[in-house]
mmCIF file of C-alpha atoms and ligand atoms in Angstrom:
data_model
loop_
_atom_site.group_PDB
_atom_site.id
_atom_site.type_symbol
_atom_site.label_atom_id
_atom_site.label_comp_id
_atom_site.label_asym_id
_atom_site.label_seq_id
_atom_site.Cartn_x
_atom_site.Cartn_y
_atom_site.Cartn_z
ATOM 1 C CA UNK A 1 -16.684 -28.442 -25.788
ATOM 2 C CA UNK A 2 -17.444 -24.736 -24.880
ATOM 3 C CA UNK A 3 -19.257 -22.496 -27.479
ATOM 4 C CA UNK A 4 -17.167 -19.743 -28.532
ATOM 5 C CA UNK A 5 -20.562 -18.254 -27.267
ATOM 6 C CA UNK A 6 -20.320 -19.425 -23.732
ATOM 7 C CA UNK A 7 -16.496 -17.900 -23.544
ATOM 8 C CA UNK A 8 -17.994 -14.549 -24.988
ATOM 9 C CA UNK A 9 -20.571 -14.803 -22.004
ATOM 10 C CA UNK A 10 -18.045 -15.884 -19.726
ATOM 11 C CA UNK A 11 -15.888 -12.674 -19.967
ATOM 12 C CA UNK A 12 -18.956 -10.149 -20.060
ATOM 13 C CA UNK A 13 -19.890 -11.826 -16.563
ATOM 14 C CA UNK A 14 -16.525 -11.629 -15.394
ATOM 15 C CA UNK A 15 -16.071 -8.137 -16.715
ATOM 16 C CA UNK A 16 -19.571 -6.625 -14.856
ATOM 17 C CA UNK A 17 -16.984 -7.228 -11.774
ATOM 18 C CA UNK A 18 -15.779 -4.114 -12.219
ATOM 19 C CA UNK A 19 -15.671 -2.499 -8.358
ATOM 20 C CA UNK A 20 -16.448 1.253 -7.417
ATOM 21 C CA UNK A 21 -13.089 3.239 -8.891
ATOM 22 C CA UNK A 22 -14.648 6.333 -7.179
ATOM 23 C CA UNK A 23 -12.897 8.296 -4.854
ATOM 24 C CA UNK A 24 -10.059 6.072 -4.021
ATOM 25 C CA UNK A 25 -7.640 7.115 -0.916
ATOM 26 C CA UNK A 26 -5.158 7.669 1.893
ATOM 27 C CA UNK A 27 -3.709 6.755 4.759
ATOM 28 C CA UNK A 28 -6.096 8.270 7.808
ATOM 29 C CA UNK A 29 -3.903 7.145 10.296
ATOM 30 C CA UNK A 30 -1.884 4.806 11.702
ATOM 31 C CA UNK A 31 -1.625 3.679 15.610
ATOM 32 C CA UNK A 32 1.415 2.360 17.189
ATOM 33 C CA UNK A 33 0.811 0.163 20.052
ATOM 34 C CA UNK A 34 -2.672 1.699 21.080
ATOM 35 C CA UNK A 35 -1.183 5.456 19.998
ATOM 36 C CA UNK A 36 -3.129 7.110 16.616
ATOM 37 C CA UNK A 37 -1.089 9.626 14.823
ATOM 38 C CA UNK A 38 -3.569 11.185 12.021
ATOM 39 C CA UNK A 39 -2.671 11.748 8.638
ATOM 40 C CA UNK A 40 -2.779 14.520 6.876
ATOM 41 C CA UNK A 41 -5.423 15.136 4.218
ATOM 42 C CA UNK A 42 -4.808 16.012 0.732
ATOM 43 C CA UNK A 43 -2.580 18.435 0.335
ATOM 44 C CA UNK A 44 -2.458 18.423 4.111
ATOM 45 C CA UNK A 45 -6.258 21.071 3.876
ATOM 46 C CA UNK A 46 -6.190 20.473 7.587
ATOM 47 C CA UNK A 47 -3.173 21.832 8.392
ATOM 48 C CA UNK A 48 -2.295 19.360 10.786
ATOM 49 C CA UNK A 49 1.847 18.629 12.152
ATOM 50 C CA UNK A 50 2.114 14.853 11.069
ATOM 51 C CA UNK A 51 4.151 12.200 10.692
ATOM 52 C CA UNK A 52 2.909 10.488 7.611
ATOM 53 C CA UNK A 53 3.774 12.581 4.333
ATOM 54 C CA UNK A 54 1.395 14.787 2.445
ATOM 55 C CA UNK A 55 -0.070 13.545 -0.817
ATOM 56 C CA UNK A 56 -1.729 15.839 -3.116
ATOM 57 C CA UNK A 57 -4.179 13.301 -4.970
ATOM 58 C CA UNK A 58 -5.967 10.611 -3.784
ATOM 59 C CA UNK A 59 -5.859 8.441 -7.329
ATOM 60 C CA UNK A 60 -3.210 5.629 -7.770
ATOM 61 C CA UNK A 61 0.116 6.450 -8.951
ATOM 62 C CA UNK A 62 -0.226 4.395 -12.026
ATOM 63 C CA UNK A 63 3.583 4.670 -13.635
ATOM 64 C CA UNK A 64 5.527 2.012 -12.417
ATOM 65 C CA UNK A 65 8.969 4.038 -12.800
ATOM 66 C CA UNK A 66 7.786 7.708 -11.560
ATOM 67 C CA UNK A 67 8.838 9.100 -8.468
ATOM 68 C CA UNK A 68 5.708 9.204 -7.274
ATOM 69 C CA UNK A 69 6.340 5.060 -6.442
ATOM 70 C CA UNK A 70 8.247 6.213 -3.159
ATOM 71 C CA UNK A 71 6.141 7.874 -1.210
ATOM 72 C CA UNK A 72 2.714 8.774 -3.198
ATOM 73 C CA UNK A 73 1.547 11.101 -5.154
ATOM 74 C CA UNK A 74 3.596 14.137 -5.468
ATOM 75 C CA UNK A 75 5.055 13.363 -2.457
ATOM 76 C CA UNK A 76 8.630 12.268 -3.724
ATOM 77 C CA UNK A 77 10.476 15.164 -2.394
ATOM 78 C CA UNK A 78 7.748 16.456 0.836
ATOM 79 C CA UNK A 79 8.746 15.332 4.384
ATOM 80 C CA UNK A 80 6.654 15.558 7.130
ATOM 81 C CA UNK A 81 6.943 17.542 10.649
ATOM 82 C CA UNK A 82 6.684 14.614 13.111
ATOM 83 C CA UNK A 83 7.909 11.717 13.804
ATOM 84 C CA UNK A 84 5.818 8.759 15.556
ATOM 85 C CA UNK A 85 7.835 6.645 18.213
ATOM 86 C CA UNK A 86 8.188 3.064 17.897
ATOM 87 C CA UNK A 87 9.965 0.242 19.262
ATOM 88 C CA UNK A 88 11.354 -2.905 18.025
ATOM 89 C CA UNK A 89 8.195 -5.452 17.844
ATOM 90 C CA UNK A 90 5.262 -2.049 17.839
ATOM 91 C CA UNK A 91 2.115 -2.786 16.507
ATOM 92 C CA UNK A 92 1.259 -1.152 14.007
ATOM 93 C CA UNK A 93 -2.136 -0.237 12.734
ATOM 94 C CA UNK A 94 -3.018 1.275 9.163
ATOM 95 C CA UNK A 95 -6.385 2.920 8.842
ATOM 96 C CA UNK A 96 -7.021 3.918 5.240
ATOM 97 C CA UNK A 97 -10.058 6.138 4.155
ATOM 98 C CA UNK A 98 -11.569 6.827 0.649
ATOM 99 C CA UNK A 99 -11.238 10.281 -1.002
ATOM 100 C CA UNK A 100 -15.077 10.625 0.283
ATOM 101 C CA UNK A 101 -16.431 11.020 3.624
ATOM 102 C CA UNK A 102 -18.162 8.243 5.063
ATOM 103 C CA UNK A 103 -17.008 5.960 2.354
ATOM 104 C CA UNK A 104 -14.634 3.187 2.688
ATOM 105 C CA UNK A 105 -11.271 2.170 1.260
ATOM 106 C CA UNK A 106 -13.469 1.396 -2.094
ATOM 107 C CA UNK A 107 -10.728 -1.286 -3.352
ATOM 108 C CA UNK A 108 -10.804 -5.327 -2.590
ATOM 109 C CA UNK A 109 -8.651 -7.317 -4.831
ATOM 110 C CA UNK A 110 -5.040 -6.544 -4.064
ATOM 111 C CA UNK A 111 -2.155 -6.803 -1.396
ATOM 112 C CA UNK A 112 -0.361 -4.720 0.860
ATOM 113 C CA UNK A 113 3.313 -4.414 1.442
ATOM 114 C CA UNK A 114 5.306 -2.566 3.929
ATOM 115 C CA UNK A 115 8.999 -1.389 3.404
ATOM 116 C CA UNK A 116 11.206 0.345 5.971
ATOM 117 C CA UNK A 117 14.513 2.213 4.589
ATOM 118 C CA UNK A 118 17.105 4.358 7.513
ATOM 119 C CA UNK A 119 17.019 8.067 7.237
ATOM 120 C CA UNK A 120 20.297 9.284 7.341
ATOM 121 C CA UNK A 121 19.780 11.615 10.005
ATOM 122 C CA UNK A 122 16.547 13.282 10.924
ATOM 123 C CA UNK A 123 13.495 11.961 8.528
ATOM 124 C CA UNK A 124 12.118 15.500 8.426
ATOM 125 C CA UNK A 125 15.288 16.448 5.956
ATOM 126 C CA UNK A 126 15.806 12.995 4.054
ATOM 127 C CA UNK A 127 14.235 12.538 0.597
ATOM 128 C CA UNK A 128 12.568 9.543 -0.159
ATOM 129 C CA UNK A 129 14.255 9.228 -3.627
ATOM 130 C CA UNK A 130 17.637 8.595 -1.358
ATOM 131 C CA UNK A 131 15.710 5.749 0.597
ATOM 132 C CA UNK A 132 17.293 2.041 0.577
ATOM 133 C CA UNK A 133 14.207 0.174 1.424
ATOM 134 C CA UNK A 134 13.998 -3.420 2.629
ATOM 135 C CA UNK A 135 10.272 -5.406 2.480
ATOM 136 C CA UNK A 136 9.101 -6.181 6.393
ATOM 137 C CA UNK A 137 5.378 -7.387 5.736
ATOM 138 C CA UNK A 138 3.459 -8.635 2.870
ATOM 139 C CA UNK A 139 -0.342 -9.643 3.049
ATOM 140 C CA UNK A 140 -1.883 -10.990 -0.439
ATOM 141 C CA UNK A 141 -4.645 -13.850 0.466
ATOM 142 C CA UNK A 142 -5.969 -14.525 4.065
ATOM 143 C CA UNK A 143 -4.644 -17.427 5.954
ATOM 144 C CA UNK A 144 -1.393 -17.082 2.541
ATOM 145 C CA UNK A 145 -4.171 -19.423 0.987
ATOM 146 C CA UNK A 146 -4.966 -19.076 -2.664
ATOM 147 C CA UNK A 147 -8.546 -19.627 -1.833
ATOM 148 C CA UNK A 148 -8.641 -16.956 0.720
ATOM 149 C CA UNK A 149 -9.984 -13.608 0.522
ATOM 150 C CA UNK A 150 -7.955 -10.712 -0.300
ATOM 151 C CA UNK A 151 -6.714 -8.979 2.557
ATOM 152 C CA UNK A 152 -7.946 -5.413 1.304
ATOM 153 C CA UNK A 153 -11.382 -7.495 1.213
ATOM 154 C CA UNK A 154 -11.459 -8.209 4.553
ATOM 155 C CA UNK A 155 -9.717 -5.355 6.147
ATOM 156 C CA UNK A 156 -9.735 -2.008 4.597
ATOM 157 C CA UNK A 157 -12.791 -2.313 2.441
ATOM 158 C CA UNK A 158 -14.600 -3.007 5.376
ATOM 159 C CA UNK A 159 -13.438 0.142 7.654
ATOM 160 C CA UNK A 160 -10.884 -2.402 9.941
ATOM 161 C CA UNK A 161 -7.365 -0.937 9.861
ATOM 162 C CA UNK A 162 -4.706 -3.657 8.779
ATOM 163 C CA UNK A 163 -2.211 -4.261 11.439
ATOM 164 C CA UNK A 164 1.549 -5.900 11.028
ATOM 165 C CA UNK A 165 4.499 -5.566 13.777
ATOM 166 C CA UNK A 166 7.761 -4.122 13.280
ATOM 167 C CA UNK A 167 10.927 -6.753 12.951
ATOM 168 C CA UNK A 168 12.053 -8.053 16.985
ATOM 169 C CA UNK A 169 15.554 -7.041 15.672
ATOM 170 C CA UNK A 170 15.156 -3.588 14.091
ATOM 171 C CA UNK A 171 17.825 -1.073 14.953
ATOM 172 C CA UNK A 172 17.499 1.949 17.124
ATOM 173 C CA UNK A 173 17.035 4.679 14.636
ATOM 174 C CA UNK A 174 15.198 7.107 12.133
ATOM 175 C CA UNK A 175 13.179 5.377 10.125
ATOM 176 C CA UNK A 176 11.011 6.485 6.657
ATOM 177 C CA UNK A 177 8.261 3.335 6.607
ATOM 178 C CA UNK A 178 6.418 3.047 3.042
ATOM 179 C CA UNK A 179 3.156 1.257 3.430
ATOM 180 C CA UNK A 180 1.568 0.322 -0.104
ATOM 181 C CA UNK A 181 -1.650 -1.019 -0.967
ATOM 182 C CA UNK A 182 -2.031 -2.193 -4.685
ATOM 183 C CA UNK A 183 -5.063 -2.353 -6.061
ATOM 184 C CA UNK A 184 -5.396 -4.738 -9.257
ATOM 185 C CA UNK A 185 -8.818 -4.919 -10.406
ATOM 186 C CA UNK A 186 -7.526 -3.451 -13.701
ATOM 187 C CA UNK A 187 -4.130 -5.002 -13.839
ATOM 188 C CA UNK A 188 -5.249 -7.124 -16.434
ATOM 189 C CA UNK A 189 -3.925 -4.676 -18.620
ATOM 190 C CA UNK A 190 -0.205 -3.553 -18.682
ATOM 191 C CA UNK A 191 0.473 0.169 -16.331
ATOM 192 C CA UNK A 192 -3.029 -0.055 -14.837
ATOM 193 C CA UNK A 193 -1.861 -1.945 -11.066
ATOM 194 C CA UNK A 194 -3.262 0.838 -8.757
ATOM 195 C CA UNK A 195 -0.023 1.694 -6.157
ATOM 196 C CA UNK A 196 -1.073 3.308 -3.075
ATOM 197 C CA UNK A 197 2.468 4.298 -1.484
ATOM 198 C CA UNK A 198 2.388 6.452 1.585
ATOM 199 C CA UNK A 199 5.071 7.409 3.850
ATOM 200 C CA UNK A 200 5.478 7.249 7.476
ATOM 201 C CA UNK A 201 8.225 8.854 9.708
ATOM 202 C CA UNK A 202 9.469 6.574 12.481
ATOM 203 C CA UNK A 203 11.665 7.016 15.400
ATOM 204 C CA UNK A 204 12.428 3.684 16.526
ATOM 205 C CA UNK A 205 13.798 3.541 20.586
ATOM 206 C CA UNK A 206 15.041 0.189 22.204
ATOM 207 C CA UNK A 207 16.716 -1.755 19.780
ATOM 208 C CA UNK A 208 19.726 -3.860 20.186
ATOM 209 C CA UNK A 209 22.779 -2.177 19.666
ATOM 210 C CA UNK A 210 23.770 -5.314 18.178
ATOM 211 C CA UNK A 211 21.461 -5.591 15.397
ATOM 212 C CA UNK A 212 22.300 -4.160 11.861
ATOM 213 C CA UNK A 213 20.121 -3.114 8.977
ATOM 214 C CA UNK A 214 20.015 -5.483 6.141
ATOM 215 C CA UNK A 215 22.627 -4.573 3.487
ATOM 216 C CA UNK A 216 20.376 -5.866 0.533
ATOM 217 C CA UNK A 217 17.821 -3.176 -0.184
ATOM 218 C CA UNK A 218 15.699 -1.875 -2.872
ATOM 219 C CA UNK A 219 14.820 1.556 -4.135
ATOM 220 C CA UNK A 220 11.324 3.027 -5.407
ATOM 221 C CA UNK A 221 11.055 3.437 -8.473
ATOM 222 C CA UNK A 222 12.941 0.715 -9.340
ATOM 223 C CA UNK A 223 11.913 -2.545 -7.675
ATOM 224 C CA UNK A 224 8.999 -3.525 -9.415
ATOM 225 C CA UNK A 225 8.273 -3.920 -13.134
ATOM 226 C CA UNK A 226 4.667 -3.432 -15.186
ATOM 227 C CA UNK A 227 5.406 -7.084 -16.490
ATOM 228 C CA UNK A 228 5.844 -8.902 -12.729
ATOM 229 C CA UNK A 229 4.059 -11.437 -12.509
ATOM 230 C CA UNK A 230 1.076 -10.108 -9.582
ATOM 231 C CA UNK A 231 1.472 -6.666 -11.019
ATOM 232 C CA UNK A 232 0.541 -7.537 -14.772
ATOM 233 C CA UNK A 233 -2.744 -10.221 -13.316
ATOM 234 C CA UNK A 234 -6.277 -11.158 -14.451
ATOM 235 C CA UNK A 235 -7.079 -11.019 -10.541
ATOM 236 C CA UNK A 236 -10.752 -10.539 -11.724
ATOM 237 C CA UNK A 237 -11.149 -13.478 -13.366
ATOM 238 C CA UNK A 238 -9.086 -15.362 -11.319
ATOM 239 C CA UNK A 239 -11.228 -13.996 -8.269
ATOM 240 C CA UNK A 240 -14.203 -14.798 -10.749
ATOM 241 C CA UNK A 241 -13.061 -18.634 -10.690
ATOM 242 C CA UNK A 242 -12.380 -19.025 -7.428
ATOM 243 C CA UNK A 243 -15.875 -17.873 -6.706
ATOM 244 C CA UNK A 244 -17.350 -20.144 -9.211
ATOM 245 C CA UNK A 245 -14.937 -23.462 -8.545
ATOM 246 C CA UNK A 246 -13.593 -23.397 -4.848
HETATM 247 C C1 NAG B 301 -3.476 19.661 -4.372
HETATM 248 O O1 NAG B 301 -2.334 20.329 -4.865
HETATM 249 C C2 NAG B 301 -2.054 20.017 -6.227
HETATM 250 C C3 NAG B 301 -0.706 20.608 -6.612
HETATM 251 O O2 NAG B 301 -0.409 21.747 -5.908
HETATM 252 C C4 NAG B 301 -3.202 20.508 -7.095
HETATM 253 O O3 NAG B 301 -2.944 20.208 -8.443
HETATM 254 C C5 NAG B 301 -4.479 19.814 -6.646
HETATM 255 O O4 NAG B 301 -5.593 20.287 -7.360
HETATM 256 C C6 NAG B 301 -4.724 20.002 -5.164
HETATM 257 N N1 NAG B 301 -5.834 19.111 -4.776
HETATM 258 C C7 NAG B 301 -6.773 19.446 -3.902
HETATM 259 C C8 NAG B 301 -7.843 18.443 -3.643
HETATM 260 O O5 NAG B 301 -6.761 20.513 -3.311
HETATM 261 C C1 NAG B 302 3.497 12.686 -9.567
HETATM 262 O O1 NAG B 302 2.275 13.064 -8.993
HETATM 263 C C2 NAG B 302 1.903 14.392 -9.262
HETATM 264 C C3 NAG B 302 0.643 14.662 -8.468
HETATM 265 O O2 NAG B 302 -0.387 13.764 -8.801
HETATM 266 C C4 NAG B 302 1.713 14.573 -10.756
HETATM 267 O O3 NAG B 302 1.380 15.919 -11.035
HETATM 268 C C5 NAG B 302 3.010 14.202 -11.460
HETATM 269 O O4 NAG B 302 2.830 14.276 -12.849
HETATM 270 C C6 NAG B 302 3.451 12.829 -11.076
HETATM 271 N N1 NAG B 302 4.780 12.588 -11.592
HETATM 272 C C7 NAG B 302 5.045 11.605 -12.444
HETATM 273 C C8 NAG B 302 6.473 11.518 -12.899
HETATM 274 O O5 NAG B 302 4.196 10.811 -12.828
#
């Protein structure tokens, strides 16, 4: 039988985990089949015409039910200039950077997700808080394996962009894309998930005419809770485990 010494031990180890919180992020750019479109820096210091929106902090939106969950910090009701063309099927590559120069996307436990929602006309007038989004790519573990890596682990953290392709079927059409990295080395603890929203404008050429845009849809806030299970999750210790066991 364990000590009630050993478990004490146990957690200390599994608490000096604790990864660089430092400087934490955005979305640099994204390229669509072979095509980068850069991203505008905080509070857009470049000045730069884009077509991802303008955040003006680089920490995690943190509350589960603020506006901030659509699109990023403070950038609920900001659209951008630009739109980035796409076709059914494009490739698409996300390059995240830290809030430092020269330093990596410093998070590594934690998935990514990537919604898509119509604008109804031109995405340089539609608010995000109007979006109906539907889920087109998830990435939690590599390989979907419980004992692989997380994908932030192997991607991001290590300066490689993450890339996913856009539905075969997608409509022809305006499109806002949300691209979210959470980050859950704290998430042990109820409202401290890290969400990294961030909001691309799309114009998506080629589609079948045929094809229709899912009628089930979800909006941000509002489709996640702080209790889901994967948003309220010891991923530390389970990481800490899995290191130890598998
Ligand atoms: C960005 O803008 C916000 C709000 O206008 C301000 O609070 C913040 O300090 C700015 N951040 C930087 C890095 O300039
Ligand atoms: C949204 O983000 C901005 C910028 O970080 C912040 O000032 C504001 O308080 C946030 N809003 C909510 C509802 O959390």
């Amino acid at each position: 039988m364990k000590s009630f010494s050993t478990l004490a031990a146990f957690s200390i180890s599994a608490l000096s985990f604790i990864p660089s919180v430092l400087a934490h992020g955005r979305l640099k750019s994204i390229t669509i089949d072979g095509k980068t479109f850069e991203g505008p820096q905080i509070n857009n210091s470049g000045k730069i015409d884009s077509a991802i929106r303008t955040i003006t902090d680089v920490s995690p939106v943190l509350d589960i039910n603020s506006d901030n969950m659509s699109c990023g910090q403070g950038a609920a009701k900001v659209t951008a200039p630009l739109s980035a063309d796409a076709k059914p099927g494009s490739q698409i590559d996300f390059d995240w950077a830290s809030g430092e120069p020269s330093v990596p996307w410093p998070h590594n436990v934690g998935p990514m997700m990537t919604y898509i929602a119509q604008c109804s006309g031109d995405c340089a007038d539609f608010n995000s808080l109007d979006a109906k989004w539907i889920k087109i790519d998830e990435a939690g573990r590599e390989g979907n394996q419980p004992e692989g890596d997380w994908i932030q682990a192997t991607t991001l953290h290590v300066s490689k962009p993450y890339s996913m392709k856009l539905p075969n079927d997608l409509p022809a059409g305006n499109y806002l894309m949300r691209h979210e990295v959470i980050a859950l080395h704290n998430a042990q603890s109820e409202g401290l998930a890290e969400f990294y929203p961030s909001c691309v404008q799309l114009t998506v050429s080629g589609g079948s005419s045929k094809a229709n845009f899912p009628s089930s849809t979800v909006d941000f806030p509002g489709a996640y809770s702080a209790t889901d299970p994967g948003i309220l999750i010891n991923a530390r210790v389970i990481e800490f485990l899995k290191n130890v066991y598998l």
